[in-house]
Tab-separated table of C-alpha atoms and ligand atoms in Angstrom:
chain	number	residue	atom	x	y	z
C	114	UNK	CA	11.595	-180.121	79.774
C	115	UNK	CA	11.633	-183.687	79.825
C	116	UNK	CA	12.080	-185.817	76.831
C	117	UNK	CA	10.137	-189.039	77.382
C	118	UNK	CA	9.616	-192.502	74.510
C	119	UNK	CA	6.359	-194.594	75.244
C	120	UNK	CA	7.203	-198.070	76.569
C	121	UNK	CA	10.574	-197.440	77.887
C	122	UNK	CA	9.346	-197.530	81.181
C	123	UNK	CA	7.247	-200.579	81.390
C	124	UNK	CA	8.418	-200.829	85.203
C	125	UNK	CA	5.435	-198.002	86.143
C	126	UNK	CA	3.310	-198.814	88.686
C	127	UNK	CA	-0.483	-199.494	87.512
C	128	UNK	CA	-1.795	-197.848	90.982
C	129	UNK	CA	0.659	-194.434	90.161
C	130	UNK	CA	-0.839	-193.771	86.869
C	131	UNK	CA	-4.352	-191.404	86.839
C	132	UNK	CA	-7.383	-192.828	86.121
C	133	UNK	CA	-8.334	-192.510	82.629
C	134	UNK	CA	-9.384	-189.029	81.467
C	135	UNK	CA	-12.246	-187.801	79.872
C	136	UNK	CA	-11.333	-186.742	76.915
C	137	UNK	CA	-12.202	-183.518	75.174
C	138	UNK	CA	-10.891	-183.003	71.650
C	139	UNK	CA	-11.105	-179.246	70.269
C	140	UNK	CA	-10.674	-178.340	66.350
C	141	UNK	CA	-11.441	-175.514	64.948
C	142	UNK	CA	-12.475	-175.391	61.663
C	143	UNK	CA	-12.570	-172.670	58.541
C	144	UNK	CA	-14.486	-173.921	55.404
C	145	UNK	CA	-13.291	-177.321	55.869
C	146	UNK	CA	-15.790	-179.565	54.141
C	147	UNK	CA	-13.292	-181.693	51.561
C	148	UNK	CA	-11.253	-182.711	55.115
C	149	UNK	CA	-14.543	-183.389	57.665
C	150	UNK	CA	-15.509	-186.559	56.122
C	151	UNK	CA	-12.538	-188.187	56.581
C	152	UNK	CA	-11.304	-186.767	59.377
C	153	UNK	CA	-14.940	-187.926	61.575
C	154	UNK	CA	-14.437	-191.467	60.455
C	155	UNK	CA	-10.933	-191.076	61.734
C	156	UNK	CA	-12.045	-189.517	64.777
C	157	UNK	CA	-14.421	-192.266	65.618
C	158	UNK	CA	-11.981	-194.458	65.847
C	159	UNK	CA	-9.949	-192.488	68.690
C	160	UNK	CA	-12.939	-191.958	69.955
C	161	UNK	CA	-13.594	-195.636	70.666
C	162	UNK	CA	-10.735	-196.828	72.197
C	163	UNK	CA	-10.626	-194.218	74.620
C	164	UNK	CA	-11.401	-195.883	78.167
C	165	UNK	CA	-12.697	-192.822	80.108
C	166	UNK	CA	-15.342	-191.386	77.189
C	167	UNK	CA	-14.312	-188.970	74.973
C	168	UNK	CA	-16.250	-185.566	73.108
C	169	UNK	CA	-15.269	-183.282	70.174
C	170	UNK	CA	-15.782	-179.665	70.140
C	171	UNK	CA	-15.971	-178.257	66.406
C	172	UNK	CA	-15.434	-174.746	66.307
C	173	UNK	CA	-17.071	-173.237	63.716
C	174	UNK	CA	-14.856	-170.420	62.997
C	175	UNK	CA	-17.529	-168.571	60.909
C	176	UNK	CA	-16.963	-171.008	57.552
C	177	UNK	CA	-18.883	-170.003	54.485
C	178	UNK	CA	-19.656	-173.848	53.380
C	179	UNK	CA	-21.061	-177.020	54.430
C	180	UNK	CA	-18.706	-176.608	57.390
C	181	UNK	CA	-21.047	-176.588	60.203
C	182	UNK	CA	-24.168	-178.646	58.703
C	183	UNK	CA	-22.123	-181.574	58.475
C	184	UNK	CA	-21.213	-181.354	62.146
C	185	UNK	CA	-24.466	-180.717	62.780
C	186	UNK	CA	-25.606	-183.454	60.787
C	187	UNK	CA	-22.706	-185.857	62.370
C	188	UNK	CA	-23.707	-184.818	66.056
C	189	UNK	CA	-27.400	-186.636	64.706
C	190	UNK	CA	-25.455	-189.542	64.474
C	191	UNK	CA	-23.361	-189.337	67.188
C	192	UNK	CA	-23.824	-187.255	70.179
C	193	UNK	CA	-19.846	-187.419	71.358
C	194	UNK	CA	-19.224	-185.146	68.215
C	195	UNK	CA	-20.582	-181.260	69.420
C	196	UNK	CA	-20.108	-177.785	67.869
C	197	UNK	CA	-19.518	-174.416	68.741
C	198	UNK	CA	-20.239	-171.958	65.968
C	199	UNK	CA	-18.986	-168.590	66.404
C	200	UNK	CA	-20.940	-165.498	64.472
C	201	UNK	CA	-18.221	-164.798	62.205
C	202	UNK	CA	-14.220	-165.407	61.708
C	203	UNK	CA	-12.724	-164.362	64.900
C	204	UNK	CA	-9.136	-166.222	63.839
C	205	UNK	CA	-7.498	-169.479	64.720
C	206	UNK	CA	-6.448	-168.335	68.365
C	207	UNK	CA	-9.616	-167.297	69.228
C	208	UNK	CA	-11.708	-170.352	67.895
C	209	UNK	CA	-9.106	-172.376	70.171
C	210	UNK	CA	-10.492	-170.447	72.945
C	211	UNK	CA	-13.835	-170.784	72.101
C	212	UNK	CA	-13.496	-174.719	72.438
C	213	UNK	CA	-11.358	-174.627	75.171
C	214	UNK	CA	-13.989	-173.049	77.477
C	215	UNK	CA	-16.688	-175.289	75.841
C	216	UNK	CA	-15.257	-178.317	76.371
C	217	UNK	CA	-15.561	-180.471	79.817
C	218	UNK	CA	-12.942	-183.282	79.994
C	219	UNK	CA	-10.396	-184.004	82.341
C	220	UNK	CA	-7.858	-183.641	79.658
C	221	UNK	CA	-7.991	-181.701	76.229
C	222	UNK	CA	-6.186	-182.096	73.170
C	223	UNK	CA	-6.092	-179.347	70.604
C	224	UNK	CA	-6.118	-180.014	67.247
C	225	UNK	CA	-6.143	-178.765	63.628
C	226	UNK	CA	-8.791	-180.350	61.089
C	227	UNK	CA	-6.829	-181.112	57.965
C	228	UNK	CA	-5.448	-184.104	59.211
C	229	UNK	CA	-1.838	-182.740	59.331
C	230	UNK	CA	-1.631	-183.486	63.969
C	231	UNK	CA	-3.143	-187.192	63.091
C	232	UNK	CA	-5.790	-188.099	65.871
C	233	UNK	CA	-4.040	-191.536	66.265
C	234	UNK	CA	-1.891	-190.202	68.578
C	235	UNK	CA	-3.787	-188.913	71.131
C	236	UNK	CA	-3.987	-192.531	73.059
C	237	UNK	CA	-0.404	-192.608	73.198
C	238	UNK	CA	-0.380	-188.694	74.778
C	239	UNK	CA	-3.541	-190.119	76.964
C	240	UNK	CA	-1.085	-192.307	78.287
C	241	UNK	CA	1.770	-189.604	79.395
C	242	UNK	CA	-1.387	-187.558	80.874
C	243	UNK	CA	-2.068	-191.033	83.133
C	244	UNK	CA	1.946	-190.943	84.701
C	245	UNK	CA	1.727	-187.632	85.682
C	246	UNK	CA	2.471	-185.076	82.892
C	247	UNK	CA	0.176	-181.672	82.539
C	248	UNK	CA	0.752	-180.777	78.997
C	249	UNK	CA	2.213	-183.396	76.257
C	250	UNK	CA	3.162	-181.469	72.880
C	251	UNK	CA	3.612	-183.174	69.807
C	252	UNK	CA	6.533	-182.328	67.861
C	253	UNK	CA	6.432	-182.691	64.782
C	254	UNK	CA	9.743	-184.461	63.498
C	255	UNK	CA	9.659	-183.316	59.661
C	256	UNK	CA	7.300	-181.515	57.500
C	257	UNK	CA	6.288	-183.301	54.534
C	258	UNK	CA	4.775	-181.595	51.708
C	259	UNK	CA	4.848	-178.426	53.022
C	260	UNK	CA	6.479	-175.521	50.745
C	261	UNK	CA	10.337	-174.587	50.953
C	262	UNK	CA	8.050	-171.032	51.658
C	263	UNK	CA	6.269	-172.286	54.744
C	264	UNK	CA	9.542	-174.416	55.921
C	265	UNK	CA	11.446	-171.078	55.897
C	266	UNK	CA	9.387	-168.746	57.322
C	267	UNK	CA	8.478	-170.980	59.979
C	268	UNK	CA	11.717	-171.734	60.665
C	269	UNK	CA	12.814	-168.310	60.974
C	270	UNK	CA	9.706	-167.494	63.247
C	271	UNK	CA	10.922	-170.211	66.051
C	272	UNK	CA	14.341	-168.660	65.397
C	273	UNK	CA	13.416	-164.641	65.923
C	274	UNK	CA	11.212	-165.748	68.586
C	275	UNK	CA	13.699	-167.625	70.516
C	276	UNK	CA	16.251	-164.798	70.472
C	277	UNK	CA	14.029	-161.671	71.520
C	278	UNK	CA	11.556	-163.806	73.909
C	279	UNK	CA	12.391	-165.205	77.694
C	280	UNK	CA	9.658	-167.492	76.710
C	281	UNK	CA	10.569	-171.074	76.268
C	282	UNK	CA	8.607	-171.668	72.801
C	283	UNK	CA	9.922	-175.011	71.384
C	284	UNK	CA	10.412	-175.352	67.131
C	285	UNK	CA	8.437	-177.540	65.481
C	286	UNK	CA	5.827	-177.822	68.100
C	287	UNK	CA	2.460	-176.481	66.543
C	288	UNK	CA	-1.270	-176.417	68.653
C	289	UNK	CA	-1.269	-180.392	68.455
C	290	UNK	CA	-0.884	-181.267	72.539
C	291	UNK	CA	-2.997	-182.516	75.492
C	292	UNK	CA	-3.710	-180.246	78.336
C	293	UNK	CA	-4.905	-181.258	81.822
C	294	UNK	CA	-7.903	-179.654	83.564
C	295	UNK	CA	-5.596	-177.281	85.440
C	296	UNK	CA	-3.402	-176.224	82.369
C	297	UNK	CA	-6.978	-175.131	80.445
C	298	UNK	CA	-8.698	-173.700	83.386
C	299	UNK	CA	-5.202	-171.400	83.871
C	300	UNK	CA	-5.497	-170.716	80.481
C	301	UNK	CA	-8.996	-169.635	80.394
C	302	UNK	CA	-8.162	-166.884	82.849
C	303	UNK	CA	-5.509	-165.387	80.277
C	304	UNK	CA	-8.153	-163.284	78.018
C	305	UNK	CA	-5.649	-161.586	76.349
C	306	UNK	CA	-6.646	-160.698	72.532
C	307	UNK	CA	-3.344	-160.922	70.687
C	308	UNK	CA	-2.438	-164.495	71.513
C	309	UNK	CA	-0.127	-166.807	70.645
C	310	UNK	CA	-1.334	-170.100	72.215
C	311	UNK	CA	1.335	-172.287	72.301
C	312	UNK	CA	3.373	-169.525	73.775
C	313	UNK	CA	0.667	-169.269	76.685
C	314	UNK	CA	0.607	-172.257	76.980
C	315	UNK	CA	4.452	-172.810	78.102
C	316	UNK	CA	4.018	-169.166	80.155
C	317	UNK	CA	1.376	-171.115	82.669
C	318	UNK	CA	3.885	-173.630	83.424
C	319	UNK	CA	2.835	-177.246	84.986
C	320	UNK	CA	5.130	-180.514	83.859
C	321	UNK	CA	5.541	-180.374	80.110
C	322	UNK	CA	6.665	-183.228	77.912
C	323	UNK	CA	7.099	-184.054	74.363
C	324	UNK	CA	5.784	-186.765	71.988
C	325	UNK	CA	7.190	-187.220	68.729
C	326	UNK	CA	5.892	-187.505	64.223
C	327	UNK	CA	6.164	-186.929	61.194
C	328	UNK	CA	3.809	-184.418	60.214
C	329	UNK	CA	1.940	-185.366	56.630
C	330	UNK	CA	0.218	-182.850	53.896
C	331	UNK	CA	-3.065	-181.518	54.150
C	332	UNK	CA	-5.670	-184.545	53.585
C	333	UNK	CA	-7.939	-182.502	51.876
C	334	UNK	CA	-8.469	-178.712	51.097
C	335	UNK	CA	-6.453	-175.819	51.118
C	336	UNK	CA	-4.637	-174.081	53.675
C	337	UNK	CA	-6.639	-171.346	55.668
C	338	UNK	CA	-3.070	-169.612	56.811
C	339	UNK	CA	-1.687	-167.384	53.882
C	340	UNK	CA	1.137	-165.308	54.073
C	341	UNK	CA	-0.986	-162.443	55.573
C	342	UNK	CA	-2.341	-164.369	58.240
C	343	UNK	CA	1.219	-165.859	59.397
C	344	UNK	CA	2.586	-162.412	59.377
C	345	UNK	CA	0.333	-161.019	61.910
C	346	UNK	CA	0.392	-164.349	63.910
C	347	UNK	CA	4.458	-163.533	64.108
C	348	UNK	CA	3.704	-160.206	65.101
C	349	UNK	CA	1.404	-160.895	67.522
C	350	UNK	CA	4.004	-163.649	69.327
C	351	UNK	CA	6.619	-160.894	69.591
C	352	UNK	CA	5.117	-157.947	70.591
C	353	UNK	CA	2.726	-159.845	73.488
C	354	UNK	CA	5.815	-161.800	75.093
C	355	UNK	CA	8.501	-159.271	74.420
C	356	UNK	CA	9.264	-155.434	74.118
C	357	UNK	CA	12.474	-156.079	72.357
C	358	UNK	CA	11.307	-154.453	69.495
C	359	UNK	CA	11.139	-151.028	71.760
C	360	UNK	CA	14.801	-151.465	72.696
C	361	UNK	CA	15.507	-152.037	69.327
C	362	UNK	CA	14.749	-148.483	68.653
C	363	UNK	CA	16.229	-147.011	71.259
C	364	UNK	CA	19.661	-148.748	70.256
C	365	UNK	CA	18.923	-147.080	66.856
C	366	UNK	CA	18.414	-143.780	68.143
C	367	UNK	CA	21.411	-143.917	70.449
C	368	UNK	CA	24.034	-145.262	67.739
C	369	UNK	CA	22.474	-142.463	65.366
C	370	UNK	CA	23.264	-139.835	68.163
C	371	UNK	CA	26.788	-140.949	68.500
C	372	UNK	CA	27.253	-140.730	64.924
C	373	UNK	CA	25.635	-137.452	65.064
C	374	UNK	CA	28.145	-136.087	67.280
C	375	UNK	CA	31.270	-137.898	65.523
C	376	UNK	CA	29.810	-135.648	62.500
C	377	UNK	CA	29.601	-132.095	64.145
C	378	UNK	CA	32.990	-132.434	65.661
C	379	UNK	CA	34.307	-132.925	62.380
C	380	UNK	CA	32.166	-130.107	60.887
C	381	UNK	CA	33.159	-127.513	63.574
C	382	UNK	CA	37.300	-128.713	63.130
C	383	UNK	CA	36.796	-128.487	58.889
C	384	UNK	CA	35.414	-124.675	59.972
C	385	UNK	CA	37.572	-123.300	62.428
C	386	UNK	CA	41.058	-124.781	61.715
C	387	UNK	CA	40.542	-125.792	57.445
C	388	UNK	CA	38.375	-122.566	57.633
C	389	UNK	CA	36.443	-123.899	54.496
C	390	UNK	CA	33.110	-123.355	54.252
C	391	UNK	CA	31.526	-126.626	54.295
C	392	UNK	CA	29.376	-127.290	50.404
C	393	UNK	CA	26.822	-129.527	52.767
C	394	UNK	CA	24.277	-130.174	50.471
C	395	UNK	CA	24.284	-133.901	50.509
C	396	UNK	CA	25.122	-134.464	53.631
C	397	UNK	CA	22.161	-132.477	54.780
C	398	UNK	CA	20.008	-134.303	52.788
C	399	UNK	CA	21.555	-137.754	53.855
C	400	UNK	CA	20.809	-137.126	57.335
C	401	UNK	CA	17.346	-135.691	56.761
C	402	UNK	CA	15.980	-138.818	54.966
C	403	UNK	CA	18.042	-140.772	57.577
C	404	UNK	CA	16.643	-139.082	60.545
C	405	UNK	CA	13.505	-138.859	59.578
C	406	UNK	CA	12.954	-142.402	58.425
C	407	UNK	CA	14.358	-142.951	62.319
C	408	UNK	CA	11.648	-141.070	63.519
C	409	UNK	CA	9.197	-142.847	61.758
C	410	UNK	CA	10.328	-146.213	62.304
C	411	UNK	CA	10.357	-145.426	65.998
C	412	UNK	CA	6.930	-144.048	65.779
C	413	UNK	CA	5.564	-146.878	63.881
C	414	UNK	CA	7.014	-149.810	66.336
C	415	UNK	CA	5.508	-147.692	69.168
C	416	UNK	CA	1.930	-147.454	67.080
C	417	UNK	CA	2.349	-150.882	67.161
C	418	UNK	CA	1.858	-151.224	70.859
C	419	UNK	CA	-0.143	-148.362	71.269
C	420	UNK	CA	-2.490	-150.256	69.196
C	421	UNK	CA	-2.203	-153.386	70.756
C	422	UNK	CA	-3.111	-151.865	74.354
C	423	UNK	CA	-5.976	-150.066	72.841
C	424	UNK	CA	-7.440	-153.036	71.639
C	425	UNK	CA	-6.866	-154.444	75.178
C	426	UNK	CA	-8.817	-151.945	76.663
C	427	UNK	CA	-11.491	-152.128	74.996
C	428	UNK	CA	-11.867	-155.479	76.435
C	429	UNK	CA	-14.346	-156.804	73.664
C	430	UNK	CA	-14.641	-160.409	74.118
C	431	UNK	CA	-12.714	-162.997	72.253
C	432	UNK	CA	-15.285	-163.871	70.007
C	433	UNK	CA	-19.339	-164.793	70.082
C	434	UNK	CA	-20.902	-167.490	69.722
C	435	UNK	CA	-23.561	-167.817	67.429
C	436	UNK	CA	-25.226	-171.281	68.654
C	437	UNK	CA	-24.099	-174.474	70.717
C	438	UNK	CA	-25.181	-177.784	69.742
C	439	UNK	CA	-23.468	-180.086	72.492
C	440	UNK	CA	-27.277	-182.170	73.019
C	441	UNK	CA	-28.321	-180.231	76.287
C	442	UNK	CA	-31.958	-178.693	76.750
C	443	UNK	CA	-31.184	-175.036	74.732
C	444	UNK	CA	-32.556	-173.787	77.863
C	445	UNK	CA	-29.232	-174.561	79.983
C	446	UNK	CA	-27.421	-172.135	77.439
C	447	UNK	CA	-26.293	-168.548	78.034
C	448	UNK	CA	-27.033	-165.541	75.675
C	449	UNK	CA	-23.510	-167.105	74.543
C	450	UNK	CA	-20.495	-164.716	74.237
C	451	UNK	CA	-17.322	-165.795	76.750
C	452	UNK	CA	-17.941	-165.702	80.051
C	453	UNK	CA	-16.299	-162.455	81.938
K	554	UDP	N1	-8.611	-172.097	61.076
K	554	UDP	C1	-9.591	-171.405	61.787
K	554	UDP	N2	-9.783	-170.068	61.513
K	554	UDP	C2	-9.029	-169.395	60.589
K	554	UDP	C3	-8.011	-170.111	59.896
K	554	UDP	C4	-7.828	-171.453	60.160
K	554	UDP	O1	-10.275	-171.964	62.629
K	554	UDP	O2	-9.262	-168.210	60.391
K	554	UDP	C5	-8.400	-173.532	61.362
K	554	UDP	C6	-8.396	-174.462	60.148
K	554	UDP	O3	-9.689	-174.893	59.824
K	554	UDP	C7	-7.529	-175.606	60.639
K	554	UDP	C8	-6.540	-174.926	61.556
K	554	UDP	O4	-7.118	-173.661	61.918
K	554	UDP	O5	-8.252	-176.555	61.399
K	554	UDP	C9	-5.181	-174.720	60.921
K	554	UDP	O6	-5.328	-174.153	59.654
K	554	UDP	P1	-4.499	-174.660	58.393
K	554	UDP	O7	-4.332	-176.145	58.440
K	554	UDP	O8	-5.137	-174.125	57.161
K	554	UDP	O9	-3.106	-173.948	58.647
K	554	UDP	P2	-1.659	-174.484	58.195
K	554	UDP	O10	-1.541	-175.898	58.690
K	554	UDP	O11	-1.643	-174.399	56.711
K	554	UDP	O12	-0.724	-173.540	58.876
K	555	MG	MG1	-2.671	-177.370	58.299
């Protein structure tokens, strides 16, 4: 991965750099009135000095508030600013998808609504997209205002994931990037329901690079990713990109065999040369709860992926949308699930 600072190179050739990109910006949003006002007037103003045009794709994740009237009421306005509004919550990963395949640019950045991945830097990552790169992340250099809480368990999530994945996930980079046409239409052929984007994101490959800053609070509102949520989004990263967990068990259950076996040789030597009967009590109850808290560990971690490839196989789609207000005649739209 290369590791590239805007104007160091100010010896590239106009005529090598691609032509400005239509820009699609996707953000999906969950009951985020307080932040939408301010983050439209901030969006206007990317918007704007964009050379090739730019859109934005609000997915309306199935908010309960004044969510998706206001983006209905700001598309009025301004016909650059369109939403997708799913029927109900489908989940962050899902509404990603959602505006990925909605939106129509040349290049598509990805981005949350509370402000936190600030919009003012998708000119500079415009600019990598023009000398050649496919995807440009944005890492986030520190997290202010975040809880000790959310430091440390997303610290230790880039850390577990590193160790039991062969994918290349970097830390500190969240959804914030620009994709090229080619990186979103590869990823709109990966309609896998447990996703971790980011993670299939560096699985599809093309030239990656990485844009740095610092990463401010929440502008408005309050986060939409409890404990609960981030827990399943771990789980979902680790058991779609690795089967670790499986060997895990089977190390278990091979370390408890050996120790097993250490145990009856002793018990056959303490009754046939000590010839004492052995009292045994505790240490058959020791290895009962031991062995079968084994058993059910095992079983659980391979529920897990039994349940995983059920709900693959069911092959539901990713989510539904509920209505599309982009300014074409209704008539051009679909009956408006995903397409496949
Ligand atoms: N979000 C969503 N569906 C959900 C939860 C969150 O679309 O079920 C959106 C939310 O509106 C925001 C983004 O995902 O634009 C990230 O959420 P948030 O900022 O609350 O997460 P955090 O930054 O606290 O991890
Ligand atoms: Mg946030």
């Amino acid at each position: 991965m290369e590791h590239v600072s805007l104007g160091s190179e100010a010896h590239v050739n106009d005529t090598m750099l691609r032509p400005d990109p239509r820009v699609s910006i996707v953000i999906p949003v969950f009951n985020e009135e307080a932040v939408l006002p301010l983050l439209l007037s901030r969006l206007r103003g990317v918007m704007d000095a964009l050379p090739g045009g730019a859109e934005v794709w609000f997915v309306d994740d199935g908010s309960r508030d004044a969510t998706a009237r206001m983006i209905e009421q700001a598309h009025g306005e301004d016909a650059r600013i369109k939403l997708v509004q799913l029927s109900r919550n489908f989940g962050h990963p899902a509404a990603i998808t959602a505006g990925l395949d909605a939106a129509q640019g040349d290049a598509v950045v990805l981005m949350d609504a509370d402000l936190q991945d600030p919009p003012e830097l998708i000119p500079d990552m415009v600019e990598l997209y023009r000398r050649g790169f496919d995807v440009v992340q944005a890492r986030r250099s520190t997290r202010e205002k975040e809880s000790i809480f959310k430091r440390v368990t997303a610290w230790s999530f880039y850390r577990i994931m590193g160790r039991l994945t062969n994918n290349e996930i970097e830390a500190n980079v969240g959804e914030f990037r620009l994709m090229s046409r080619a990186v979103v239409a590869a990823l709109g052929q990966l309609r896998e329901r447990h996703r971790l984007v980011r993670g299939l994101v560096s699985w599809v490959g093309f030239s990656h690079t990485t844009i740095g800053f610092v990463r401010p609070g929440r502008a408005a509102g309050e986060t939409k990713y409890p404990l609960g949520k981030m827990l399943r989004l771990s789980a979902d990263g680790l058991t779609s990109f690795s089967t670790a967990p499986l060997r895990v068990a089977s190390f278990i259950g091979v370390g408890g065999l050996l120790a097993g076996l250490g145990y009856a040789v002793y018990a056959v030597y303490v009754r046939f040369w000590l010839r004492q009967a052995v009292a045994g009590w505790t240490s058959l109850v020791i290895i009962n709860i031991f062995f079968s808290s084994l058993v059910l560990l095992c079983l659980g971690l391979v529920g897990e992926y039994v349940g995983r490839i059920f709900e693959e196989v069911k092959r539901r789609p990713l989510y539904l949308v509920r209505r599309k207000i982009d300014g074409a005649p209704a008539a051009a739209e679909g009956l408006g699930s995903e397409r496949r």
